[in-house]
Amino acid sequence: MTLFSVWAPEKPVRLRVAGEDRAMEPGEDGWWHLDVPAAPPGADYAFVLPGADNPLPDPRSAWQPQGVHGPSRVYDHAAFAWTDQRWPGRQLPGSVLYELHIGTFTPEGTFDAAIERLDHLVDLGVDLVELLPVNAFNGTCNWGYDGVCWFAPHEGYGGPDGLKRFVDAAHAKGLGVVLDVVYNHFGPSGAYAPMFAPYLSSGSNAWGSSVNLDGPGSDEVRRYIVDSVLMWLRDYHVDGLRLDAVHALHDEGAVHLLEQMAVEVESLSTELRRPLSLIAESDLNDAKLITPREAGGYGLHAQWDDDVHHALHTLLTGERQGYYGDFGSLDCLRTVLEGAFFHAGTWSSFRGRRHGRPVDRQRTPGHRFVAFLQNHDQIGNRAVGDRLTATLSPGLLKVGATLLLTSPFTPMLFMGEEWAASSPWQYFTSHPEPDLAAAVQNGRRKEFASHGWAEADVPDPQDPATFERSKLDWSELGKPGHAEILDLYRKLIALRRSTPGLTDPWLHQVEVWHGDQHVVIRRGPSVVAANLAAVPQTVSLRALPRSVLLATEPGVVVERDRLVLPPESAAVVSVR
């Protein structure tokens, strides 16, 4: 027997199952229910609404084997044979994240194919694999941020069982899994939930209509989102969620949706007896998100820190366009390494106003900030999706990796970064609707033209070749120019984990000083020195060195309390 339920206030709903339409029975608060004995797992079903041209998939569908426009299929979460019963979980503090996109991580672009590459991640030394969104979207290839079924993994990747096989295999190898989820908007094609109930508000954000979090009917909308959060963590054994663009969650309720999530995830974590992490993407530069609830915050576990990226990127590349305008100096790098945010109640020329607020360095640990040299946005939202590999010398690539992986923050790598992958990662879509496809193509070109890139240089998101170009080339791993970078990343991750000072998350223990094109970071008994110049430089350590723990280039010379660094190089030194 299967109980079918759907929320559709003031709309009589019929259930179509086994070729027959059946009237559903009204329940409380706009819910409709029906028990159907002859609808076992694997049965297809849909809902029929008055005035709708076609039967519609379930807004809470767990399985969409025929795509987002097709019928839903009954799925039994209890039927999967998990083998991770002894998995203790993986906490975020002390971990290294690795962001990947299932569709371009391997040539096959499936969960099962990604499983075959997990040994590479274990050998690299990362702790948590962060998947770009995998919930169902229209078409065959997509970044994942246009998803419309917030309870169903994309069938083209392997569907519900495929995701479970991936998580189970990751846990067997000691890797945790973080899933990127999007609750600030529905994608433009196949979003049928708003036809059932008031899931949307009258407002909008950069990606479409805003989700109704504080208007009439919003209690059930919030329940819809939080139930999705709990489902990924409970039913798919995922270890954490990355919450996309939470600044676009408009909520004027007394208890913000993010705090509600934190409360219920804490309860689930206690029930499951393993750590569960919530990581926010936010451009607000406000540590309230990651401040514990007992101190007046929302109680999330971490947030992405774009300011660290901007400080490193501009310093290494010299780029200053758009939102990079205020970044690029060594003073800026010192500010973010010591205090997490560059804009902390300070003037932002890009926004034309003051932005952010300072972080309490003595009470907020650095591991609550996820930092990165590259990620899907910072690569994919460039005109041709070029990685730092296409811009920087091998020496500066190594300097950037050293500064990131010895920072007090939680570092995150983007797939292929660890071997200086040459493949771009471009913006790709596969919208089957001609009008929508044309709108995406034209909008993308206009967007980049406004940033100074020639429209002719922007790849067509709808061209299958754009998607194919974005797939990793795994044959590069052992080749000259790639193997050396991979070896450095392995050593840096191992050093980060084993070296006193580098394991310390407290920002008030970080001290940074710099000179002309060089920077030195003191973290307890460890000092990191980096030379960004094309000539050797002598830098002061302000302490007597014990030993050089790592050098990105040969030829580092110790002179009492100073280091002579080769051009475009970095070193990690233990000091007295």
XYZ file of C-alpha atoms in Angstrom:
576
model
C 0.000 0.000 0.000
C 1.234 3.501 -0.865
C -0.086 6.702 0.683
C -0.081 9.546 -1.821
C -0.192 13.082 -0.450
C 0.037 16.535 -1.991
C -0.443 20.105 -0.774
C -2.874 22.010 -3.001
C -5.034 24.485 -1.038
C -8.531 25.004 -2.463
C -7.877 22.790 -5.511
C -9.514 19.382 -5.753
C -6.836 16.906 -6.814
C -7.122 13.600 -8.614
C -4.417 10.965 -8.625
C -3.550 9.212 -11.883
C -2.028 5.801 -11.221
C -2.211 2.490 -13.090
C -4.032 4.211 -15.951
C -6.887 5.393 -13.723
C -7.826 8.769 -12.221
C -8.928 8.623 -8.588
C -10.341 11.440 -6.481
C -8.148 12.272 -3.505
C -9.524 12.923 -0.038
C -9.163 16.340 1.572
C -7.129 16.603 4.762
C -6.062 19.491 6.982
C -4.373 22.723 5.846
C -4.895 22.160 2.139
C -3.472 18.634 1.965
C -4.954 15.799 -0.111
C -4.366 12.086 0.583
C -5.178 8.700 -0.899
C -4.141 5.152 -0.022
C -3.675 2.930 -3.075
C -3.010 -0.752 -2.317
C -2.035 -1.566 -5.907
C 0.738 1.025 -6.271
C 4.011 -0.554 -5.096
C 7.495 0.947 -5.483
C 8.154 1.366 -9.196
C 4.602 2.458 -10.011
C 4.281 5.665 -12.025
C 1.832 8.334 -10.911
C 0.880 11.967 -11.441
C -1.622 14.510 -10.139
C -4.455 16.074 -12.107
C -5.410 19.649 -11.255
C -8.478 21.553 -12.483
C -7.602 23.514 -15.601
C -4.225 21.864 -16.153
C -3.654 20.549 -19.657
C -1.652 17.529 -18.522
C -1.143 15.477 -15.355
C 1.649 16.924 -13.239
C 4.547 15.314 -11.356
C 4.580 15.302 -7.580
C 6.241 18.433 -6.075
C 7.841 16.052 -3.560
C 8.706 13.375 -6.102
C 11.680 11.215 -5.142
C 12.147 9.812 -8.648
C 11.626 11.311 -12.113
C 12.857 8.592 -14.479
C 11.270 10.223 -17.550
C 12.499 13.715 -16.776
C 10.952 16.681 -15.011
C 7.897 16.776 -17.304
C 7.102 13.088 -16.942
C 5.224 11.187 -14.255
C 6.718 10.570 -10.825
C 7.616 7.061 -9.725
C 7.083 5.558 -6.282
C 10.446 5.083 -4.590
C 11.198 3.136 -1.419
C 14.143 4.677 0.447
C 14.302 1.686 2.766
C 15.043 -0.731 -0.072
C 18.642 0.382 -0.701
C 21.298 -1.901 0.849
C 23.627 0.520 2.608
C 27.052 -0.694 3.774
C 28.108 2.420 5.744
C 26.529 1.547 9.078
C 29.838 2.229 10.852
C 30.455 5.562 9.120
C 31.243 8.050 11.925
C 30.692 11.126 9.795
C 33.179 13.811 8.864
C 33.245 17.157 10.639
C 33.990 20.335 8.725
C 36.702 21.710 11.080
C 40.079 20.432 9.936
C 38.747 19.187 6.596
C 39.651 19.979 2.981
C 36.743 20.214 0.531
C 36.783 19.161 -3.130
C 34.078 20.602 -5.392
C 33.061 18.580 -8.433
C 30.330 18.457 -11.070
C 29.100 14.936 -11.756
C 28.441 15.570 -15.454
C 31.977 16.780 -16.252
C 34.092 15.010 -13.625
C 34.359 11.929 -15.857
C 33.752 11.244 -19.561
C 30.610 9.264 -18.690
C 29.227 11.934 -16.375
C 27.470 9.610 -13.915
C 27.554 8.800 -10.208
C 28.917 5.339 -10.950
C 31.735 6.699 -13.115
C 32.649 9.197 -10.376
C 32.981 6.301 -7.921
C 35.860 4.985 -10.041
C 37.799 8.218 -9.359
C 37.374 8.298 -5.588
C 40.776 6.675 -5.013
C 42.354 9.747 -6.613
C 40.664 11.952 -4.028
C 41.750 9.684 -1.179
C 45.340 9.803 -2.445
C 45.105 13.592 -2.747
C 44.121 13.799 0.910
C 40.784 15.607 0.778
C 38.097 14.881 3.365
C 34.769 16.023 1.913
C 33.543 15.793 -1.679
C 31.159 18.628 -2.530
C 28.815 17.832 -5.425
C 27.312 20.624 -7.478
C 23.500 20.333 -7.460
C 22.223 16.952 -8.612
C 18.472 17.401 -8.227
C 16.374 16.910 -11.362
C 16.520 19.570 -14.100
C 15.189 19.748 -17.629
C 17.504 18.583 -20.391
C 20.624 16.427 -20.362
C 23.402 18.746 -19.158
C 23.326 21.701 -16.825
C 25.328 23.188 -13.963
C 22.486 22.080 -11.692
C 21.259 25.470 -10.498
C 18.106 25.269 -12.644
C 16.728 22.298 -10.737
C 12.975 22.021 -10.222
C 12.502 18.779 -8.278
C 13.977 19.387 -4.844
C 13.596 15.777 -3.680
C 14.725 13.830 -6.781
C 18.288 13.217 -8.075
C 18.757 13.754 -11.812
C 18.056 10.560 -13.731
C 20.861 11.158 -16.243
C 23.416 10.936 -13.437
C 21.975 7.666 -12.130
C 18.850 8.669 -10.214
C 18.216 7.983 -6.521
C 20.074 4.676 -6.332
C 23.031 6.131 -8.237
C 23.473 8.921 -5.688
C 23.209 6.421 -2.841
C 25.838 4.194 -4.453
C 28.157 7.206 -4.714
C 27.691 8.257 -1.079
C 28.061 4.674 0.139
C 31.262 4.206 -1.853
C 32.676 7.536 -0.653
C 32.035 6.595 2.963
C 33.723 3.222 2.423
C 36.864 5.130 1.413
C 36.701 7.567 4.321
C 35.321 10.484 2.307
C 32.356 12.564 3.421
C 29.888 14.032 0.912
C 28.487 17.561 0.821
C 25.633 18.324 -1.564
C 25.008 21.744 -3.115
C 21.297 22.611 -2.914
C 19.292 25.516 -4.310
C 16.250 26.829 -2.462
C 16.206 30.468 -3.589
C 14.403 29.878 -6.905
C 12.966 27.224 -9.215
C 14.498 26.586 -12.622
C 12.749 27.997 -15.710
C 11.487 24.689 -17.119
C 9.488 22.005 -15.339
C 8.725 23.941 -12.159
C 5.230 22.613 -11.500
C 5.111 23.057 -7.715
C 3.789 26.664 -7.990
C 0.767 25.330 -9.917
C -0.303 23.451 -6.783
C 0.158 26.088 -4.089
C 1.701 29.498 -3.236
C 5.342 28.424 -3.421
C 6.348 31.767 -4.920
C 6.091 35.335 -3.657
C 5.492 38.496 -5.665
C 9.178 39.398 -5.379
C 12.070 38.312 -7.547
C 15.821 37.833 -7.473
C 18.556 37.494 -10.064
C 17.319 34.045 -11.145
C 13.523 34.425 -11.175
C 10.610 34.659 -8.777
C 11.442 34.539 -5.080
C 10.284 31.643 -2.957
C 7.459 32.452 -0.519
C 9.100 32.271 2.908
C 7.067 34.809 4.866
C 3.745 35.413 3.096
C 0.381 33.638 3.299
C 0.876 29.886 3.004
C 4.601 30.163 3.733
C 4.528 27.712 6.661
C 4.065 24.813 4.247
C 6.621 26.235 1.806
C 9.182 26.407 4.591
C 8.254 22.846 5.595
C 8.788 21.793 1.966
C 12.327 23.203 2.001
C 13.325 21.924 5.438
C 11.952 18.474 4.637
C 14.146 18.455 1.526
C 17.162 19.405 3.658
C 16.483 16.603 6.127
C 15.842 14.086 3.355
C 19.276 14.552 1.736
C 20.985 14.188 5.100
C 18.879 11.289 6.384
C 17.826 9.229 3.369
C 20.937 9.751 1.246
C 23.392 9.708 4.193
C 24.917 12.992 2.977
C 27.239 14.667 5.498
C 26.477 18.288 4.748
C 24.747 20.749 2.463
C 26.028 23.845 0.716
C 23.118 26.321 0.575
C 23.205 28.351 -2.625
C 22.970 32.164 -2.466
C 21.208 32.469 0.876
C 21.187 36.255 0.529
C 18.389 35.692 -2.010
C 16.188 33.987 0.610
C 13.844 36.832 1.500
C 12.464 36.092 4.953
C 11.116 38.681 7.366
C 9.759 36.118 9.820
C 10.826 36.171 13.445
C 12.814 32.951 12.938
C 14.752 33.030 9.673
C 14.531 29.931 7.498
C 18.282 29.400 7.948
C 17.921 29.275 11.708
C 14.995 26.871 11.362
C 17.216 24.637 9.207
C 20.028 24.776 11.766
C 17.701 23.782 14.604
C 16.217 20.797 12.779
C 19.560 19.639 11.380
C 21.007 19.727 14.901
C 18.175 17.468 16.035
C 18.815 15.066 13.154
C 22.555 15.057 13.838
C 21.871 14.098 17.444
C 19.510 11.342 16.330
C 21.989 9.934 13.798
C 24.986 10.465 16.075
C 27.186 11.900 13.346
C 28.157 15.486 12.445
C 26.024 17.237 9.812
C 27.179 20.529 8.315
C 25.312 23.462 6.770
C 27.487 25.738 4.621
C 26.026 28.974 3.279
C 26.945 30.854 0.146
C 26.386 34.511 0.965
C 27.661 37.828 -0.388
C 26.598 39.743 2.732
C 29.948 39.467 4.581
C 28.020 38.981 7.795
C 29.251 36.411 10.316
C 25.780 36.297 11.897
C 25.109 33.332 9.622
C 27.825 31.268 11.309
C 27.478 32.660 14.814
C 25.968 30.095 17.224
C 22.294 30.547 18.036
C 23.047 30.997 21.733
C 25.111 34.064 20.726
C 22.333 35.507 18.570
C 23.309 34.043 15.207
C 21.688 31.559 12.836
C 23.906 28.658 13.863
C 25.169 27.536 10.447
C 28.529 25.808 10.415
C 30.374 27.738 7.697
C 30.017 30.169 4.814
C 31.848 30.695 1.547
C 34.316 33.590 1.687
C 34.605 35.265 -1.703
C 36.869 37.985 -0.299
C 39.681 35.476 0.210
C 39.317 34.375 -3.398
C 39.235 37.941 -4.690
C 42.317 38.904 -2.679
C 44.328 35.938 -3.971
C 43.042 36.071 -7.549
C 43.742 39.756 -8.088
C 47.149 39.583 -6.462
C 48.212 36.635 -8.613
C 46.624 37.691 -11.930
C 46.583 41.494 -11.795
C 42.917 41.552 -12.840
C 40.913 44.494 -11.473
C 37.655 44.553 -13.471
C 34.154 44.474 -11.970
C 33.954 43.393 -8.347
C 37.740 42.908 -8.263
C 38.256 46.689 -8.252
C 38.949 47.090 -4.531
C 41.224 44.047 -4.292
C 44.752 43.253 -5.426
C 47.150 44.698 -2.858
C 49.235 42.903 -0.262
C 47.469 45.012 2.362
C 44.210 43.499 1.131
C 45.639 39.980 1.441
C 46.787 40.720 4.978
C 43.308 41.956 5.875
C 41.538 38.802 4.698
C 44.096 36.381 6.145
C 43.846 38.042 9.539
C 40.138 38.893 9.547
C 38.331 36.753 6.894
C 36.554 39.691 5.201
C 38.080 42.581 3.271
C 34.801 44.496 3.155
C 33.915 44.611 6.837
C 31.909 47.808 7.191
C 34.152 49.398 4.569
C 33.503 51.116 1.255
C 32.796 48.856 -1.735
C 33.293 50.685 -5.020
C 31.491 47.898 -6.912
C 28.368 48.335 -4.764
C 28.715 52.074 -4.282
C 28.200 51.761 -0.521
C 29.673 50.406 2.678
C 29.522 46.642 2.893
C 29.901 43.883 5.471
C 30.808 43.881 9.131
C 33.961 42.887 11.019
C 34.520 39.347 12.256
C 35.299 38.817 15.931
C 38.763 37.299 15.489
C 38.927 35.903 19.008
C 35.543 34.173 18.975
C 35.011 33.111 15.363
C 37.320 30.295 14.193
C 38.690 30.418 10.684
C 37.311 26.994 9.793
C 33.841 28.578 9.545
C 34.983 30.305 6.330
C 35.366 28.214 3.179
C 38.144 29.667 1.020
C 39.248 28.819 -2.504
C 41.492 29.834 -5.374
C 38.945 28.565 -7.908
C 35.361 27.296 -7.874
C 32.573 26.681 -10.360
C 31.421 30.326 -10.292
C 34.815 31.982 -10.482
C 35.811 29.850 -13.478
C 32.493 29.228 -15.199
C 31.384 32.849 -15.048
C 34.383 33.996 -17.041
C 33.698 34.451 -20.745
C 35.565 31.334 -21.890
C 35.603 29.465 -18.575
C 39.379 29.637 -18.323
C 41.118 28.320 -15.226
C 44.113 29.935 -13.520
C 46.210 27.427 -15.472
C 45.616 29.520 -18.593
C 46.742 32.729 -16.863
C 49.454 32.033 -14.323
C 52.962 30.647 -14.520
C 53.596 27.315 -12.791
C 55.464 29.200 -10.087
C 52.532 31.462 -9.238
C 50.123 28.527 -9.365
C 52.225 26.915 -6.649
C 52.364 30.139 -4.627
C 48.568 30.420 -4.771
C 48.105 26.810 -3.674
C 50.499 27.336 -0.772
C 48.750 30.478 0.455
C 45.351 28.756 0.290
C 46.295 25.457 1.885
C 48.253 27.037 4.736
C 45.488 29.545 5.545
C 43.373 29.395 8.728
C 40.235 28.769 6.679
C 38.573 25.590 5.407
C 40.144 25.220 1.947
C 38.193 24.014 -1.060
C 39.596 22.850 -4.387
C 37.748 22.780 -7.697
C 38.004 19.535 -9.644
C 41.200 19.348 -11.677
C 42.818 22.288 -9.904
C 45.146 19.884 -8.133
C 46.869 18.914 -11.380
C 46.533 22.276 -13.187
C 43.907 20.862 -15.549
C 43.958 22.539 -18.952
C 40.286 21.955 -19.749
C 38.065 25.014 -19.326
C 34.862 24.858 -17.317
C 32.268 26.770 -19.272
C 28.625 27.643 -18.839
C 26.532 24.936 -20.518
C 22.810 24.242 -20.781
C 20.537 21.914 -22.737
C 17.148 23.615 -22.692
C 14.914 21.809 -25.217
C 12.560 24.813 -25.530
C 13.781 27.037 -28.439
C 12.672 30.315 -26.857
C 14.350 29.550 -23.547
C 17.512 28.374 -25.291
C 17.686 31.598 -27.320
C 17.112 33.721 -24.227
C 19.974 32.006 -22.407
C 22.298 32.366 -25.392
C 21.561 36.080 -25.874
C 21.555 36.869 -22.170
C 24.933 35.251 -21.638
C 26.538 37.221 -24.464
C 25.084 40.529 -23.277
C 26.183 39.851 -19.721
C 29.783 39.313 -20.753
C 29.754 42.247 -23.155
C 28.920 44.463 -20.166
C 32.088 43.151 -18.477
C 34.265 43.974 -21.469
C 34.452 40.579 -23.174
C 33.699 40.342 -26.888
C 30.354 38.630 -27.563
C 31.990 36.518 -30.253
C 34.315 34.981 -27.654
C 31.500 33.672 -25.468
C 30.801 29.966 -26.106
C 27.222 29.006 -26.936
C 25.832 27.417 -23.745
C 23.476 25.265 -25.834
C 26.209 23.834 -28.072
C 26.984 20.259 -26.914
C 30.644 21.004 -27.610
C 30.640 23.541 -24.764
C 29.672 20.771 -22.367
C 32.206 18.329 -23.835
C 35.043 20.865 -23.601
C 34.330 21.241 -19.890
C 35.028 17.602 -19.037
C 38.248 16.792 -17.220
C 41.078 15.162 -19.149
C 42.306 12.498 -16.745
C 45.203 11.592 -19.025
C 46.988 14.764 -17.880
C 47.707 13.522 -14.350
C 51.098 11.969 -15.073
C 52.250 14.441 -17.718
C 54.990 17.073 -17.213
C 53.613 20.322 -15.873
C 50.681 18.524 -14.265
C 52.322 15.810 -12.152
C 54.471 18.400 -10.353
C 51.427 20.446 -9.343
C 49.596 17.323 -8.162
C 52.576 16.333 -6.039
C 52.650 19.783 -4.436
C 48.934 19.680 -3.593
C 49.365 16.281 -1.949
C 52.284 17.553 0.115
C 50.517 20.762 1.118
C 47.397 18.937 2.299
C 49.504 16.484 4.298
C 51.563 19.338 5.765
C 48.446 21.291 6.695
C 47.157 18.317 8.623
C 50.372 17.508 10.488
C 52.046 20.825 11.237
C 51.578 22.732 14.500
C 50.251 26.186 13.780
C 48.725 25.253 10.420
C 46.055 23.230 12.220
C 45.114 26.189 14.462
C 41.865 27.878 13.302
C 42.018 31.005 15.464
C 42.263 34.200 13.451
C 43.800 36.271 16.254
C 46.808 33.933 16.105
C 47.493 34.903 12.477
C 50.061 37.645 11.873
C 50.863 38.906 8.366
C 53.521 41.311 7.129
C 54.736 42.124 3.639
C 57.186 44.052 1.526
C 57.579 44.691 -2.184
C 55.932 41.662 -3.861
C 56.421 39.327 -0.933
C 54.296 38.302 2.031
C 54.968 36.427 5.267
C 52.319 34.743 7.448
C 53.114 33.666 11.013
C 50.910 30.944 12.470
C 52.319 29.904 15.811
C 55.523 27.885 15.300
C 55.048 27.912 11.517
C 55.822 30.676 9.019
C 54.738 30.805 5.384
C 56.719 33.077 3.063
C 55.821 33.823 -0.556
C 57.702 35.696 -3.260
C 55.499 36.923 -6.081
C 58.292 38.665 -7.953
C 60.133 37.385 -11.022
C 63.461 37.826 -9.196
C 64.822 36.324 -5.954
C 63.891 38.136 -2.757
C 65.124 38.120 0.823
C 62.330 38.156 3.386
C 62.406 38.558 7.157
C 60.895 35.749 9.236
C 61.090 37.755 12.481
C 62.173 34.509 14.133
C 64.951 31.944 13.901
C 64.090 29.025 11.617
C 64.376 25.414 12.681
C 63.839 23.799 9.289
C 62.273 24.315 5.883
C 59.218 22.054 5.868
C 58.242 22.655 2.240
C 59.484 24.730 -0.678
C 57.715 25.096 -3.992
C 61.027 25.595 -5.839
C 64.588 24.440 -5.134
C 67.175 26.943 -3.972
C 65.641 28.385 -0.784
C 68.464 29.743 1.387
C 68.269 30.299 5.158
C 70.172 33.332 6.481
C 69.719 33.582 10.263
C 66.198 35.076 10.599
C 65.708 35.534 6.862
C 64.913 33.465 3.798
C 66.154 33.991 0.282
C 63.297 32.839 -1.959
C 63.687 32.000 -5.645
C 61.433 33.864 -8.117
C 57.708 33.085 -7.855
C 58.065 30.648 -4.997
C 56.862 29.945 -1.475
C 58.169 28.092 1.543
C 56.824 26.836 4.853
C 59.285 27.034 7.754
C 59.176 25.931 11.379
C 60.580 28.610 13.680
C 61.736 28.965 17.266
